Every structure is written in C-alpha cells, then in structure tokens.
Amino acid sequence: MLFQEQRWRADDASGRVIRSRYPGGNQPTDDSTYYPGQLDGPIGPIAADPTALTAQINTTQPRFLRPTAILRGLASLLGWRTPNQPARTAILTVLRDTPGITYHPSVTDRAGRTGIGVSATADDIRFLLILNPSTGELLAYERAALTPPADSDRNGAFVDDYHLFLVHTHTTSSDNS
C-alpha cells in the first residue's frame, strides 16, 4: 500500500496530516488536525545537546530496545521536524556514541538520491536511516525483516515498512489554500 503524507508540526505538539492513498481510485484522503499536546513525542524543536536529544528519543522509544530505539526514535523526530545545524551535530554525536550502530558510507534511496546510512538490527529486523550527507535531513527510513516468516513463500530479506521523505520545508501555517 502506498501513501503520500503532508505533515505539519508546531513546537506545541499540534499539527496536521493530509494523507492520500495511491493509486487514488475511490480511497478517501484523510485530513487530520491535532491540537496542542495531541501529537506524540517531545514538545519543541530537536534538541541541540546530545544528552537532551537522547531524552527526546527516549520519549518515543523504550530504552531497552537500544540501538534500534535510537534509529526508530530519530525516524519519528526527523519525520516531523527539520533539524538546525546544532541539532544535526547532536544527532551525529548520538549515532557515533551508540554501540551497535553500523555506518554505510553510500546508500541510495528509492528516489535515487545517495545518502549516508546508519542501521541497527534486533530480533532479525534491520532498521535503516538514510541521511542527506550535506544537510543531515532524513531521506528515508526502512524496516526490513532479514528472514521471512516460516509460512511465507518469500526468500531472503524483505522490506515491510519504507518511508521516503521528498521535501522538508518550514512554514508558519498548514493552510495550503
């Protein structure tokens, strides 16, 4: 199933999501508004301090799932926010200091963009972030089962969740009229 999402998030954890299913057909578009405090995750921008950033990540992912929790938490944070330079530095510091994170110097996302990859594996599931090497913005997030279920006719690894981020912008409103 393929969806396109447009997301807006304010620092007070309010926001809006417009979601469309593809191919379009008779599938409705979902337009959801979230009032202050209704969106999950920390309130405010991505922290510029590695310790504070780790605390933000811990609000979205349980600590015992490390290092995959770091990647899943960052995917959640970066899927809603665009980090500034100090926050990008904190992100790289947290990734560097997390045991079990694997660095991939060149990974291509499904839009054909080349980025740097960071991955971690737990319970035979690999989590991968692809980051823009110049800006640190999230290009893609992937979750892949490395071994198919016993009752599956699949061979080898398969991707069961993939998010492709094509545009990151700042605006003062979600009103697109």
mmCIF file with all atom_site columns, N, CA and C in Angstrom, residues 108-147:
data_model
loop_
_atom_site.group_PDB
_atom_site.id
_atom_site.type_symbol
_atom_site.label_atom_id
_atom_site.label_alt_id
_atom_site.label_comp_id
_atom_site.label_asym_id
_atom_site.label_entity_id
_atom_site.label_seq_id
_atom_site.pdbx_PDB_ins_code
_atom_site.Cartn_x
_atom_site.Cartn_y
_atom_site.Cartn_z
_atom_site.occupancy
_atom_site.B_iso_or_equiv
_atom_site.pdbx_formal_charge
_atom_site.auth_seq_id
_atom_site.auth_comp_id
_atom_site.auth_asym_id
_atom_site.auth_atom_id
_atom_site.pdbx_PDB_model_num
ATOM 1   N N  . THR A 1 108 ? 21.602 4.378   -1.511 1.00 0.00 ? 108 THR A N  1
ATOM 2   C CA . THR A 1 108 ? 20.680 5.055   -2.421 1.00 0.00 ? 108 THR A CA 1
ATOM 3   C C  . THR A 1 108 ? 19.251 4.768   -1.993 1.00 0.00 ? 108 THR A C  1
ATOM 4   N N  . ASP A 1 109 ? 18.458 5.840   -1.867 1.00 0.00 ? 109 ASP A N  1
ATOM 5   C CA . ASP A 1 109 ? 17.054 5.654   -1.503 1.00 0.00 ? 109 ASP A CA 1
ATOM 6   C C  . ASP A 1 109 ? 16.231 5.356   -2.764 1.00 0.00 ? 109 ASP A C  1
ATOM 7   N N  . ARG A 1 110 ? 14.940 5.148   -2.594 1.00 0.00 ? 110 ARG A N  1
ATOM 8   C CA . ARG A 1 110 ? 14.079 4.763   -3.719 1.00 0.00 ? 110 ARG A CA 1
ATOM 9   C C  . ARG A 1 110 ? 13.764 5.910   -4.670 1.00 0.00 ? 110 ARG A C  1
ATOM 10  N N  . ALA A 1 111 ? 14.223 7.102   -4.344 1.00 0.00 ? 111 ALA A N  1
ATOM 11  C CA . ALA A 1 111 ? 14.100 8.229   -5.273 1.00 0.00 ? 111 ALA A CA 1
ATOM 12  C C  . ALA A 1 111 ? 15.397 8.429   -6.042 1.00 0.00 ? 111 ALA A C  1
ATOM 13  N N  . GLY A 1 112 ? 16.391 7.558   -5.789 1.00 0.00 ? 112 GLY A N  1
ATOM 14  C CA . GLY A 1 112 ? 17.670 7.635   -6.490 1.00 0.00 ? 112 GLY A CA 1
ATOM 15  C C  . GLY A 1 112 ? 18.678 8.572   -5.866 1.00 0.00 ? 112 GLY A C  1
ATOM 16  N N  . ARG A 1 113 ? 18.387 9.091   -4.675 1.00 0.00 ? 113 ARG A N  1
ATOM 17  C CA . ARG A 1 113 ? 19.316 10.000  -4.001 1.00 0.00 ? 113 ARG A CA 1
ATOM 18  C C  . ARG A 1 113 ? 20.307 9.195   -3.175 1.00 0.00 ? 113 ARG A C  1
ATOM 19  N N  . THR A 1 114 ? 21.556 9.620   -3.208 1.00 0.00 ? 114 THR A N  1
ATOM 20  C CA . THR A 1 114 ? 22.593 8.943   -2.435 1.00 0.00 ? 114 THR A CA 1
ATOM 21  C C  . THR A 1 114 ? 22.787 9.664   -1.111 1.00 0.00 ? 114 THR A C  1
ATOM 22  N N  . GLY A 1 115 ? 22.786 8.890   -0.039 1.00 0.00 ? 115 GLY A N  1
ATOM 23  C CA . GLY A 1 115 ? 22.989 9.450   1.283  1.00 0.00 ? 115 GLY A CA 1
ATOM 24  C C  . GLY A 1 115 ? 23.883 8.549   2.101  1.00 0.00 ? 115 GLY A C  1
ATOM 25  N N  . ILE A 1 116 ? 24.042 8.906   3.364  1.00 0.00 ? 116 ILE A N  1
ATOM 26  C CA . ILE A 1 116 ? 24.757 8.035   4.286  1.00 0.00 ? 116 ILE A CA 1
ATOM 27  C C  . ILE A 1 116 ? 23.710 7.229   5.046  1.00 0.00 ? 116 ILE A C  1
ATOM 28  N N  . GLY A 1 117 ? 24.039 5.997   5.315  1.00 0.00 ? 117 GLY A N  1
ATOM 29  C CA . GLY A 1 117 ? 23.106 5.137   6.022  1.00 0.00 ? 117 GLY A CA 1
ATOM 30  C C  . GLY A 1 117 ? 23.628 4.790   7.399  1.00 0.00 ? 117 GLY A C  1
ATOM 31  N N  . VAL A 1 118 ? 22.702 4.621   8.318  1.00 0.00 ? 118 VAL A N  1
ATOM 32  C CA . VAL A 1 118 ? 23.020 4.094   9.640  1.00 0.00 ? 118 VAL A CA 1
ATOM 33  C C  . VAL A 1 118 ? 21.964 3.031   9.926  1.00 0.00 ? 118 VAL A C  1
ATOM 34  N N  . SER A 1 119 ? 22.421 1.895   10.439 1.00 0.00 ? 119 SER A N  1
ATOM 35  C CA . SER A 1 119 ? 21.479 0.805   10.674 1.00 0.00 ? 119 SER A CA 1
ATOM 36  C C  . SER A 1 119 ? 21.787 0.106   11.983 1.00 0.00 ? 119 SER A C  1
ATOM 37  N N  . ALA A 1 120 ? 20.786 -0.618  12.449 1.00 0.00 ? 120 ALA A N  1
ATOM 38  C CA . ALA A 1 120 ? 20.929 -1.488  13.614 1.00 0.00 ? 120 ALA A CA 1
ATOM 39  C C  . ALA A 1 120 ? 19.939 -2.630  13.427 1.00 0.00 ? 120 ALA A C  1
ATOM 40  N N  . THR A 1 121 ? 20.291 -3.776  14.003 1.00 0.00 ? 121 THR A N  1
ATOM 41  C CA . THR A 1 121 ? 19.459 -4.970  13.854 1.00 0.00 ? 121 THR A CA 1
ATOM 42  C C  . THR A 1 121 ? 19.124 -5.537  15.221 1.00 0.00 ? 121 THR A C  1
ATOM 43  N N  . ALA A 1 122 ? 17.864 -5.957  15.361 1.00 0.00 ? 122 ALA A N  1
ATOM 44  C CA . ALA A 1 122 ? 17.410 -6.634  16.577 1.00 0.00 ? 122 ALA A CA 1
ATOM 45  C C  . ALA A 1 122 ? 16.324 -7.628  16.178 1.00 0.00 ? 122 ALA A C  1
ATOM 46  N N  . ASP A 1 123 ? 16.369 -8.799  16.770 1.00 0.00 ? 123 ASP A N  1
ATOM 47  C CA . ASP A 1 123 ? 15.357 -9.825  16.507 1.00 0.00 ? 123 ASP A CA 1
ATOM 48  C C  . ASP A 1 123 ? 15.169 -10.060 15.016 1.00 0.00 ? 123 ASP A C  1
ATOM 49  N N  . ASP A 1 124 ? 16.278 -10.079 14.276 1.00 0.00 ? 124 ASP A N  1
ATOM 50  C CA . ASP A 1 124 ? 16.290 -10.346 12.842 1.00 0.00 ? 124 ASP A CA 1
ATOM 51  C C  . ASP A 1 124 ? 15.542 -9.286  12.019 1.00 0.00 ? 124 ASP A C  1
ATOM 52  N N  . ILE A 1 125 ? 15.418 -8.074  12.589 1.00 0.00 ? 125 ILE A N  1
ATOM 53  C CA . ILE A 1 125 ? 14.814 -6.957  11.874 1.00 0.00 ? 125 ILE A CA 1
ATOM 54  C C  . ILE A 1 125 ? 15.842 -5.831  11.821 1.00 0.00 ? 125 ILE A C  1
ATOM 55  N N  . ARG A 1 126 ? 16.095 -5.347  10.607 1.00 0.00 ? 126 ARG A N  1
ATOM 56  C CA . ARG A 1 126 ? 17.063 -4.259  10.422 1.00 0.00 ? 126 ARG A CA 1
ATOM 57  C C  . ARG A 1 126 ? 16.320 -2.944  10.253 1.00 0.00 ? 126 ARG A C  1
ATOM 58  N N  . PHE A 1 127 ? 16.786 -1.944  10.963 1.00 0.00 ? 127 PHE A N  1
ATOM 59  C CA . PHE A 1 127 ? 16.263 -0.587  10.858 1.00 0.00 ? 127 PHE A CA 1
ATOM 60  C C  . PHE A 1 127 ? 17.348 0.256   10.208 1.00 0.00 ? 127 PHE A C  1
ATOM 61  N N  . LEU A 1 128 ? 16.983 1.052   9.207  1.00 0.00 ? 128 LEU A N  1
ATOM 62  C CA . LEU A 1 128 ? 17.945 1.831   8.440  1.00 0.00 ? 128 LEU A CA 1
ATOM 63  C C  . LEU A 1 128 ? 17.434 3.254   8.258  1.00 0.00 ? 128 LEU A C  1
ATOM 64  N N  . LEU A 1 129 ? 18.294 4.219   8.551  1.00 0.00 ? 129 LEU A N  1
ATOM 65  C CA . LEU A 1 129 ? 18.032 5.618   8.221  1.00 0.00 ? 129 LEU A CA 1
ATOM 66  C C  . LEU A 1 129 ? 18.987 6.006   7.099  1.00 0.00 ? 129 LEU A C  1
ATOM 67  N N  . ILE A 1 130 ? 18.481 6.732   6.119  1.00 0.00 ? 130 ILE A N  1
ATOM 68  C CA . ILE A 1 130 ? 19.328 7.297   5.070  1.00 0.00 ? 130 ILE A CA 1
ATOM 69  C C  . ILE A 1 130 ? 19.247 8.807   5.234  1.00 0.00 ? 130 ILE A C  1
ATOM 70  N N  . LEU A 1 131 ? 20.418 9.420   5.458  1.00 0.00 ? 131 LEU A N  1
ATOM 71  C CA . LEU A 1 131 ? 20.504 10.857  5.735  1.00 0.00 ? 131 LEU A CA 1
ATOM 72  C C  . LEU A 1 131 ? 21.213 11.581  4.599  1.00 0.00 ? 131 LEU A C  1
ATOM 73  N N  . ASN A 1 132 ? 20.757 12.799  4.311  1.00 0.00 ? 132 ASN A N  1
ATOM 74  C CA . ASN A 1 132 ? 21.428 13.636  3.335  1.00 0.00 ? 132 ASN A CA 1
ATOM 75  C C  . ASN A 1 132 ? 22.814 13.974  3.885  1.00 0.00 ? 132 ASN A C  1
ATOM 76  N N  . PRO A 1 133 ? 23.886 13.659  3.145  1.00 0.00 ? 133 PRO A N  1
ATOM 77  C CA . PRO A 1 133 ? 25.235 13.883  3.681  1.00 0.00 ? 133 PRO A CA 1
ATOM 78  C C  . PRO A 1 133 ? 25.598 15.351  3.865  1.00 0.00 ? 133 PRO A C  1
ATOM 79  N N  . SER A 1 134 ? 24.903 16.264  3.188  1.00 0.00 ? 134 SER A N  1
ATOM 80  C CA . SER A 1 134 ? 25.198 17.688  3.307  1.00 0.00 ? 134 SER A CA 1
ATOM 81  C C  . SER A 1 134 ? 24.364 18.382  4.372  1.00 0.00 ? 134 SER A C  1
ATOM 82  N N  . THR A 1 135 ? 23.084 18.000  4.482  1.00 0.00 ? 135 THR A N  1
ATOM 83  C CA . THR A 1 135 ? 22.177 18.722  5.372  1.00 0.00 ? 135 THR A CA 1
ATOM 84  C C  . THR A 1 135 ? 21.805 17.948  6.629  1.00 0.00 ? 135 THR A C  1
ATOM 85  N N  . GLY A 1 136 ? 21.975 16.619  6.610  1.00 0.00 ? 136 GLY A N  1
ATOM 86  C CA . GLY A 1 136 ? 21.558 15.794  7.740  1.00 0.00 ? 136 GLY A CA 1
ATOM 87  C C  . GLY A 1 136 ? 20.070 15.497  7.752  1.00 0.00 ? 136 GLY A C  1
ATOM 88  N N  . GLU A 1 137 ? 19.325 15.989  6.760  1.00 0.00 ? 137 GLU A N  1
ATOM 89  C CA . GLU A 1 137 ? 17.897 15.712  6.697  1.00 0.00 ? 137 GLU A CA 1
ATOM 90  C C  . GLU A 1 137 ? 17.656 14.238  6.412  1.00 0.00 ? 137 GLU A C  1
ATOM 91  N N  . LEU A 1 138 ? 16.545 13.733  6.907  1.00 0.00 ? 138 LEU A N  1
ATOM 92  C CA . LEU A 1 138 ? 16.160 12.348  6.686  1.00 0.00 ? 138 LEU A CA 1
ATOM 93  C C  . LEU A 1 138 ? 15.649 12.190  5.260  1.00 0.00 ? 138 LEU A C  1
ATOM 94  N N  . LEU A 1 139 ? 16.288 11.300  4.496  1.00 0.00 ? 139 LEU A N  1
ATOM 95  C CA . LEU A 1 139 ? 15.844 10.986  3.145  1.00 0.00 ? 139 LEU A CA 1
ATOM 96  C C  . LEU A 1 139 ? 14.881 9.806   3.154  1.00 0.00 ? 139 LEU A C  1
ATOM 97  N N  . ALA A 1 140 ? 15.202 8.787   3.984  1.00 0.00 ? 140 ALA A N  1
ATOM 98  C CA . ALA A 1 140 ? 14.365 7.583   4.010  1.00 0.00 ? 140 ALA A CA 1
ATOM 99  C C  . ALA A 1 140 ? 14.567 6.821   5.311  1.00 0.00 ? 140 ALA A C  1
ATOM 100 N N  . TYR A 1 141 ? 13.541 6.062   5.645  1.00 0.00 ? 141 TYR A N  1
ATOM 101 C CA . TYR A 1 141 ? 13.569 5.151   6.798  1.00 0.00 ? 141 TYR A CA 1
ATOM 102 C C  . TYR A 1 141 ? 13.050 3.812   6.300  1.00 0.00 ? 141 TYR A C  1
ATOM 103 N N  . GLU A 1 142 ? 13.758 2.752   6.666  1.00 0.00 ? 142 GLU A N  1
ATOM 104 C CA . GLU A 1 142 ? 13.380 1.419   6.215  1.00 0.00 ? 142 GLU A CA 1
ATOM 105 C C  . GLU A 1 142 ? 13.433 0.439   7.375  1.00 0.00 ? 142 GLU A C  1
ATOM 106 N N  . ARG A 1 143 ? 12.422 -0.439  7.419  1.00 0.00 ? 143 ARG A N  1
ATOM 107 C CA . ARG A 1 143 ? 12.435 -1.569  8.347  1.00 0.00 ? 143 ARG A CA 1
ATOM 108 C C  . ARG A 1 143 ? 12.327 -2.822  7.494  1.00 0.00 ? 143 ARG A C  1
ATOM 109 N N  . ALA A 1 144 ? 13.270 -3.739  7.679  1.00 0.00 ? 144 ALA A N  1
ATOM 110 C CA . ALA A 1 144 ? 13.297 -4.947  6.864  1.00 0.00 ? 144 ALA A CA 1
ATOM 111 C C  . ALA A 1 144 ? 13.460 -6.182  7.737  1.00 0.00 ? 144 ALA A C  1
ATOM 112 N N  . ALA A 1 145 ? 12.646 -7.185  7.454  1.00 0.00 ? 145 ALA A N  1
ATOM 113 C CA . ALA A 1 145 ? 12.796 -8.486  8.104  1.00 0.00 ? 145 ALA A CA 1
ATOM 114 C C  . ALA A 1 145 ? 13.890 -9.227  7.346  1.00 0.00 ? 145 ALA A C  1
ATOM 115 N N  . LEU A 1 146 ? 14.914 -9.659  8.050  1.00 0.00 ? 146 LEU A N  1
ATOM 116 C CA . LEU A 1 146 ? 16.035 -10.315 7.384  1.00 0.00 ? 146 LEU A CA 1
ATOM 117 C C  . LEU A 1 146 ? 15.728 -11.764 7.031  1.00 0.00 ? 146 LEU A C  1
ATOM 118 N N  . THR A 1 147 ? 14.774 -12.356 7.732  1.00 0.00 ? 147 THR A N  1
ATOM 119 C CA . THR A 1 147 ? 14.334 -13.723 7.443  1.00 0.00 ? 147 THR A CA 1
ATOM 120 C C  . THR A 1 147 ? 12.816 -13.702 7.320  1.00 0.00 ? 147 THR A C  1
#
